[in-house]
Structures are given as C-alpha cells and as structure tokens.
C-alpha cells in the first residue's frame, strides 16, 4: 500500500511465494494469493444541516463547528447530510422542543475509523410578548405584562 493512500480507495495486496512456519512439517506455502482491501474512511463532516422550519442564519460551512438559526415554533426537526456515506450521525437529530431564547444542540459525526466531530447548533426562539404575562385580568380590568401595569379603557 503506498504512503499516499487515501481513505475509501481500493488496493490489491498480493502474496507471491510466501511460506509461514519452520520450513518443515508445520509450514504453509502460499503462491499467488491476493485480496483487495479498502482504506477505512476518516471523514467525519456533514455537508449541510436541515431544519423543518426556520433556517440557518448564515450559509452552512462544514469547516465551522458552531452554527445558529432562528425558529419561531415550539419544536423543529433537525437533520444532517453526511459528507461520507460510511460515517454516522448522532446526537440531537430528529424532532426537538424549543424553549424561548437560545437552545443548544449537538450533532455528532463519527467517521468509519471512529473519530468524532461535533457541530453545535444554537437555535434562537424569539419571545412571544403576547404569551408572557404575570397574573390574570382583575376586577379593574388591569393586566400585568412583564412586571408593569397597563389599564384597559372601559
């Protein structure tokens, strides 16, 4: 196998007239035996991150390990497209729940050789001011919103 061998390439390994043993009764001879081997892949990147709603704030770059997105809903499905079919993707893949504010998720890509690479996806869910309030309507038709009192006209 050459020193310049790269992952996923096929190479032919051949034994021509090889002998194993002590040369007497316990010896085994091989003549013209060959096999093809493939160098295991060490690629542990993804080509893109997909979201069921919303979008990444910037174009995806597989060399950047932290990405961000904005999503308005309370849940989103996260997906990832592998660069190499021999790698595996795990972590926060699939449907996830979102709280208001920033939610962090890890996407872990493992190469065929077992080397892990982690991408961090920070998803911001904007606060919905209509849903954030303290207390209920009282008899004076007053509602508290974010710690301040607003009076409704009769």
PDB file of C-alpha atoms in Angstrom:
ATOM      1  CA  UNK A   1       0.000   0.000   0.000  1.00  0.00           C
ATOM      2  CA  UNK A   2       1.553   3.328  -0.989  1.00  0.00           C
ATOM      3  CA  UNK A   3       2.352   6.055   1.541  1.00  0.00           C
ATOM      4  CA  UNK A   4      -0.005   8.332  -0.403  1.00  0.00           C
ATOM      5  CA  UNK A   5      -3.001   6.031   0.190  1.00  0.00           C
ATOM      6  CA  UNK A   6      -6.226   7.865   0.990  1.00  0.00           C
ATOM      7  CA  UNK A   7      -9.431   6.738   2.637  1.00  0.00           C
ATOM      8  CA  UNK A   8     -12.036   4.817   0.645  1.00  0.00           C
ATOM      9  CA  UNK A   9      -9.525   3.777  -2.049  1.00  0.00           C
ATOM     10  CA  UNK A  10      -9.164   0.111  -3.012  1.00  0.00           C
ATOM     11  CA  UNK A  11      -5.746  -1.568  -3.097  1.00  0.00           C
ATOM     12  CA  UNK A  12      -4.681  -5.019  -4.215  1.00  0.00           C
ATOM     13  CA  UNK A  13      -2.469  -6.906  -1.766  1.00  0.00           C
ATOM     14  CA  UNK A  14      -0.685  -9.918  -3.228  1.00  0.00           C
ATOM     15  CA  UNK A  15       1.488 -12.705  -1.788  1.00  0.00           C
ATOM     16  CA  UNK A  16       3.785 -14.355  -4.313  1.00  0.00           C
ATOM     17  CA  UNK A  17       5.559 -17.441  -2.997  1.00  0.00           C
ATOM     18  CA  UNK A  18       5.268 -16.876   0.748  1.00  0.00           C
ATOM     19  CA  UNK A  19       5.990 -19.505   3.386  1.00  0.00           C
ATOM     20  CA  UNK A  20       4.913 -19.466   7.007  1.00  0.00           C
ATOM     21  CA  UNK A  21       6.375 -21.837   9.563  1.00  0.00           C
ATOM     22  CA  UNK A  22       9.646 -23.553  10.300  1.00  0.00           C
ATOM     23  CA  UNK A  23      10.169 -24.859   6.758  1.00  0.00           C
ATOM     24  CA  UNK A  24       9.407 -28.474   7.678  1.00  0.00           C
ATOM     25  CA  UNK A  25       6.169 -30.235   8.671  1.00  0.00           C
ATOM     26  CA  UNK A  26       4.486 -27.169  10.146  1.00  0.00           C
ATOM     27  CA  UNK A  27       4.976 -24.919   7.140  1.00  0.00           C
ATOM     28  CA  UNK A  28       2.304 -23.459   4.909  1.00  0.00           C
ATOM     29  CA  UNK A  29       3.137 -22.176   1.450  1.00  0.00           C
ATOM     30  CA  UNK A  30       1.213 -19.509  -0.417  1.00  0.00           C
ATOM     31  CA  UNK A  31       1.535 -18.878  -4.110  1.00  0.00           C
ATOM     32  CA  UNK A  32      -0.177 -16.063  -5.956  1.00  0.00           C
ATOM     33  CA  UNK A  33      -2.662 -15.238  -3.218  1.00  0.00           C
ATOM     34  CA  UNK A  34      -4.204 -11.788  -3.335  1.00  0.00           C
ATOM     35  CA  UNK A  35      -7.020  -9.782  -1.870  1.00  0.00           C
ATOM     36  CA  UNK A  36      -8.384  -6.297  -2.277  1.00  0.00           C
ATOM     37  CA  UNK A  37      -8.583  -4.041   0.728  1.00  0.00           C
ATOM     38  CA  UNK A  38     -10.121  -0.637   1.235  1.00  0.00           C
ATOM     39  CA  UNK A  39      -8.601   2.023   3.458  1.00  0.00           C
ATOM     40  CA  UNK A  40     -11.182   2.932   6.123  1.00  0.00           C
ATOM     41  CA  UNK A  41     -12.592   6.425   5.877  1.00  0.00           C
ATOM     42  CA  UNK A  42     -11.653   9.083   8.419  1.00  0.00           C
ATOM     43  CA  UNK A  43     -14.126  11.650   7.019  1.00  0.00           C
ATOM     44  CA  UNK A  44     -16.319  12.971   9.840  1.00  0.00           C
ATOM     45  CA  UNK A  45     -18.051  16.028   8.406  1.00  0.00           C
ATOM     46  CA  UNK A  46     -21.521  16.934   7.166  1.00  0.00           C
ATOM     47  CA  UNK A  47     -22.446  18.840   4.020  1.00  0.00           C
ATOM     48  CA  UNK A  48     -25.485  20.574   5.484  1.00  0.00           C
ATOM     49  CA  UNK A  49     -27.856  20.954   8.410  1.00  0.00           C
ATOM     50  CA  UNK A  50     -31.570  20.855   7.628  1.00  0.00           C
ATOM     51  CA  UNK A  51     -34.429  22.311   9.662  1.00  0.00           C
ATOM     52  CA  UNK A  52     -38.153  21.587   9.240  1.00  0.00           C
ATOM     53  CA  UNK A  53     -38.878  25.292   9.819  1.00  0.00           C
ATOM     54  CA  UNK A  54     -36.732  28.378  10.006  1.00  0.00           C
ATOM     55  CA  UNK A  55     -33.253  28.490   8.507  1.00  0.00           C
ATOM     56  CA  UNK A  56     -29.610  28.883   9.393  1.00  0.00           C
ATOM     57  CA  UNK A  57     -28.579  32.489   9.955  1.00  0.00           C
ATOM     58  CA  UNK A  58     -25.600  32.058   7.577  1.00  0.00           C
ATOM     59  CA  UNK A  59     -24.798  29.633   4.769  1.00  0.00           C
ATOM     60  CA  UNK A  60     -23.579  26.290   6.146  1.00  0.00           C
ATOM     61  CA  UNK A  61     -19.819  25.710   6.134  1.00  0.00           C
ATOM     62  CA  UNK A  62     -18.647  22.246   7.194  1.00  0.00           C
ATOM     63  CA  UNK A  63     -15.360  23.659   8.498  1.00  0.00           C
ATOM     64  CA  UNK A  64     -17.177  25.903  11.010  1.00  0.00           C
ATOM     65  CA  UNK A  65     -18.197  23.914  14.097  1.00  0.00           C
ATOM     66  CA  UNK A  66     -20.855  26.267  15.512  1.00  0.00           C
ATOM     67  CA  UNK A  67     -23.916  27.438  13.586  1.00  0.00           C
ATOM     68  CA  UNK A  68     -27.023  29.391  14.522  1.00  0.00           C
ATOM     69  CA  UNK A  69     -30.616  29.575  13.366  1.00  0.00           C
ATOM     70  CA  UNK A  70     -33.861  31.317  14.259  1.00  0.00           C
ATOM     71  CA  UNK A  71     -37.082  29.318  14.568  1.00  0.00           C
ATOM     72  CA  UNK A  72     -40.426  30.738  15.744  1.00  0.00           C
ATOM     73  CA  UNK A  73     -42.191  27.463  16.579  1.00  0.00           C
ATOM     74  CA  UNK A  74     -42.019  25.426  19.781  1.00  0.00           C
ATOM     75  CA  UNK A  75     -40.415  22.435  18.036  1.00  0.00           C
ATOM     76  CA  UNK A  76     -38.283  21.730  14.980  1.00  0.00           C
ATOM     77  CA  UNK A  77     -36.835  18.682  13.235  1.00  0.00           C
ATOM     78  CA  UNK A  78     -33.050  18.788  12.840  1.00  0.00           C
ATOM     79  CA  UNK A  79     -31.363  16.785  10.101  1.00  0.00           C
ATOM     80  CA  UNK A  80     -27.816  16.469   8.773  1.00  0.00           C
ATOM     81  CA  UNK A  81     -26.467  15.339   5.394  1.00  0.00           C
ATOM     82  CA  UNK A  82     -23.263  13.285   5.767  1.00  0.00           C
ATOM     83  CA  UNK A  83     -20.259  14.028   3.569  1.00  0.00           C
ATOM     84  CA  UNK A  84     -19.273  10.337   3.557  1.00  0.00           C
ATOM     85  CA  UNK A  85     -21.825   7.525   3.475  1.00  0.00           C
ATOM     86  CA  UNK A  86     -19.554   5.435   5.724  1.00  0.00           C
ATOM     87  CA  UNK A  87     -19.797   7.942   8.596  1.00  0.00           C
ATOM     88  CA  UNK A  88     -22.623   8.065  11.126  1.00  0.00           C
ATOM     89  CA  UNK A  89     -24.568  10.972  12.601  1.00  0.00           C
ATOM     90  CA  UNK A  90     -25.940  11.015  16.144  1.00  0.00           C
ATOM     91  CA  UNK A  91     -26.785  13.451  18.905  1.00  0.00           C
ATOM     92  CA  UNK A  92     -29.663  15.910  18.713  1.00  0.00           C
ATOM     93  CA  UNK A  93     -31.086  14.706  15.387  1.00  0.00           C
ATOM     94  CA  UNK A  94     -34.825  14.495  14.808  1.00  0.00           C
ATOM     95  CA  UNK A  95     -37.616  16.458  16.441  1.00  0.00           C
ATOM     96  CA  UNK A  96     -36.590  18.651  19.384  1.00  0.00           C
ATOM     97  CA  UNK A  97     -38.556  21.011  21.615  1.00  0.00           C
ATOM     98  CA  UNK A  98     -37.592  24.674  21.743  1.00  0.00           C
ATOM     99  CA  UNK A  99     -37.797  26.963  24.738  1.00  0.00           C
ATOM    100  CA  UNK A 100     -37.901  30.744  24.345  1.00  0.00           C
ATOM    101  CA  UNK A 101     -34.403  32.142  23.918  1.00  0.00           C
ATOM    102  CA  UNK A 102     -31.335  30.185  22.798  1.00  0.00           C
ATOM    103  CA  UNK A 103     -31.392  26.375  22.636  1.00  0.00           C
ATOM    104  CA  UNK A 104     -28.120  24.497  22.002  1.00  0.00           C
ATOM    105  CA  UNK A 105     -27.949  21.141  20.221  1.00  0.00           C
ATOM    106  CA  UNK A 106     -25.010  18.850  19.400  1.00  0.00           C
ATOM    107  CA  UNK A 107     -24.696  16.969  16.107  1.00  0.00           C
ATOM    108  CA  UNK A 108     -22.002  14.304  16.366  1.00  0.00           C
ATOM    109  CA  UNK A 109     -20.432  12.871  13.212  1.00  0.00           C
ATOM    110  CA  UNK A 110     -18.326   9.709  13.605  1.00  0.00           C
ATOM    111  CA  UNK A 111     -16.001   8.523  10.848  1.00  0.00           C
ATOM    112  CA  UNK A 112     -15.675   4.880   9.893  1.00  0.00           C
ATOM    113  CA  UNK A 113     -12.411   4.822  11.873  1.00  0.00           C
ATOM    114  CA  UNK A 114     -14.232   6.081  14.996  1.00  0.00           C
ATOM    115  CA  UNK A 115     -13.066   9.710  15.020  1.00  0.00           C
ATOM    116  CA  UNK A 116     -15.809  12.032  16.317  1.00  0.00           C
ATOM    117  CA  UNK A 117     -16.520  15.595  15.244  1.00  0.00           C
ATOM    118  CA  UNK A 118     -19.176  17.696  16.994  1.00  0.00           C
ATOM    119  CA  UNK A 119     -21.150  20.528  15.425  1.00  0.00           C
ATOM    120  CA  UNK A 120     -23.072  22.862  17.750  1.00  0.00           C
ATOM    121  CA  UNK A 121     -26.374  24.290  16.525  1.00  0.00           C
ATOM    122  CA  UNK A 122     -27.744  27.233  18.517  1.00  0.00           C
ATOM    123  CA  UNK A 123     -31.406  27.805  17.716  1.00  0.00           C
ATOM    124  CA  UNK A 124     -32.958  31.050  18.917  1.00  0.00           C
ATOM    125  CA  UNK A 125     -36.704  31.056  19.508  1.00  0.00           C
ATOM    126  CA  UNK A 126     -37.962  34.653  19.782  1.00  0.00           C
ATOM    127  CA  UNK A 127     -40.010  35.573  22.817  1.00  0.00           C
ATOM    128  CA  UNK A 128     -43.738  35.976  22.162  1.00  0.00           C
ATOM    129  CA  UNK A 129     -44.754  39.032  24.198  1.00  0.00           C
ATOM    130  CA  UNK A 130     -48.423  38.067  23.914  1.00  0.00           C
ATOM    131  CA  UNK A 131     -47.772  34.887  25.884  1.00  0.00           C
ATOM    132  CA  UNK A 132     -45.558  36.332  28.589  1.00  0.00           C
ATOM    133  CA  UNK A 133     -47.597  37.896  31.320  1.00  0.00           C
ATOM    134  CA  UNK A 134     -47.938  37.679  35.039  1.00  0.00           C
ATOM    135  CA  UNK A 135     -51.263  37.424  36.768  1.00  0.00           C
ATOM    136  CA  UNK A 136     -54.750  37.482  35.278  1.00  0.00           C
ATOM    137  CA  UNK A 137     -57.329  40.117  34.485  1.00  0.00           C
ATOM    138  CA  UNK A 138     -58.618  41.562  37.736  1.00  0.00           C
ATOM    139  CA  UNK A 139     -61.822  43.396  38.503  1.00  0.00           C
ATOM    140  CA  UNK A 140     -60.261  46.740  37.486  1.00  0.00           C
ATOM    141  CA  UNK A 141     -59.582  45.292  34.041  1.00  0.00           C
ATOM    142  CA  UNK A 142     -55.886  45.501  34.712  1.00  0.00           C
ATOM    143  CA  UNK A 143     -53.346  43.135  33.272  1.00  0.00           C
ATOM    144  CA  UNK A 144     -49.715  42.804  34.315  1.00  0.00           C
ATOM    145  CA  UNK A 145     -47.276  42.371  31.449  1.00  0.00           C
ATOM    146  CA  UNK A 146     -43.582  41.946  32.185  1.00  0.00           C
ATOM    147  CA  UNK A 147     -43.874  43.485  35.631  1.00  0.00           C
ATOM    148  CA  UNK A 148     -45.676  46.683  34.533  1.00  0.00           C
ATOM    149  CA  UNK A 149     -49.356  47.540  34.935  1.00  0.00           C
ATOM    150  CA  UNK A 150     -51.382  48.572  31.911  1.00  0.00           C
ATOM    151  CA  UNK A 151     -55.012  49.722  32.215  1.00  0.00           C
ATOM    152  CA  UNK A 152     -57.571  48.918  29.568  1.00  0.00           C
ATOM    153  CA  UNK A 153     -60.126  51.501  28.604  1.00  0.00           C
ATOM    154  CA  UNK A 154     -63.698  50.547  29.640  1.00  0.00           C
TER     155      UNK A 154
END
